[in-house]
Amino acid sequence: MKTAIVTDSAAYLAPQIAAEYGIIVVPITVIFGQQTYLENIDITSATFYEKMRTTEKLPTTSQITMGQMQQVFDQLIKDGYDEVICIHLSSGITSFVNNLTAYAQSVEGIQVYPFDSKITSAGEGFLALEAARLVAQGEHATTIMPQLAALRSTMGVYFVVDDLSHLLRTGRISNSAAFVGNLLRIKPILSFDSAGQIVALTKERTKKRAFQKVLADFKSAVEAVDYPVRVSVIDGNNPEESAQWVATLTEQFPGMPIETSHIGPVVGVHTGEKVMGLIWSRDYLA
């Protein structure tokens, strides 16, 4: 039995990490006007955010097609794989994983196991890396899928957007009414709910106060569990602030594994530039 792991570009796995773990990354499409770009192939994060600042028509995204997925499956069949676990962007942001679940029934030659990450960025990446680690230990989809669900249940996320207008424009925030009319003067703290939808938790007047609130709530979350935690600092083209968050976390949580990841084009369409966040889970490498 040979098991493959597939994810999408919204996991923001570094290419060398994906290659090292044998994870196949399928790119999501970003659209500026009439131009389409495959994330991380045709457009980098830096170019994307520059275009977002300078282009009148703001970007949108287009989900991976079943044709793209079938090409991946055909190649896996040729390479001798019997099954594939597909870990994808939250169903609260895109209907893709639900479409794939329906399509998987008709795929012949390989067993397809779609998995809804209910998150994005480093959270999706954690799940893909854990799946790959379990495959390397000789496990298969039937035992890996419940372990992914268990890891997903330990995940938490807080993120702070610089400008809520993008989430309102793309309709990816489920309780936006609470914030309309007060956009310019607030820094909302957002999360993903149990359905994988983006929800606004609270708001602060400044980014600094928002970070202090995120830090306090993260500390409470860590203290409430009886297992070691791994955290990733995520940013949308905001390396200086990311470094500050990492330094603060390193000081306050000695010994905790702290990683960095980013928000690239596909998620940046919704969050805008300068977004900052924390994604954490049970430390699956402990």
PDB file of C-alpha atoms in Angstrom, residues 230-234 246 256-261:
ATOM      1  CA  ARG A 230       3.734  24.286  18.813  1.00  0.00           C
ATOM      2  CA  VAL A 231       3.011  27.764  17.450  1.00  0.00           C
ATOM      3  CA  SER A 232       3.584  29.556  14.164  1.00  0.00           C
ATOM      4  CA  VAL A 233       3.684  33.327  13.719  1.00  0.00           C
ATOM      5  CA  ILE A 234       2.058  34.227  10.401  1.00  0.00           C
ATOM      6  CA  VAL A 246       8.621  35.836  17.584  1.00  0.00           C
ATOM      7  CA  MET A 256       8.049  26.167  23.025  1.00  0.00           C
ATOM      8  CA  PRO A 257       8.698  25.409  19.330  1.00  0.00           C
ATOM      9  CA  ILE A 258       8.017  28.690  17.484  1.00  0.00           C
ATOM     10  CA  GLU A 259       7.886  28.704  13.695  1.00  0.00           C
ATOM     11  CA  THR A 260       7.073  31.354  11.112  1.00  0.00           C
ATOM     12  CA  SER A 261       4.807  31.159   8.099  1.00  0.00           C
TER      13      SER A 261
END
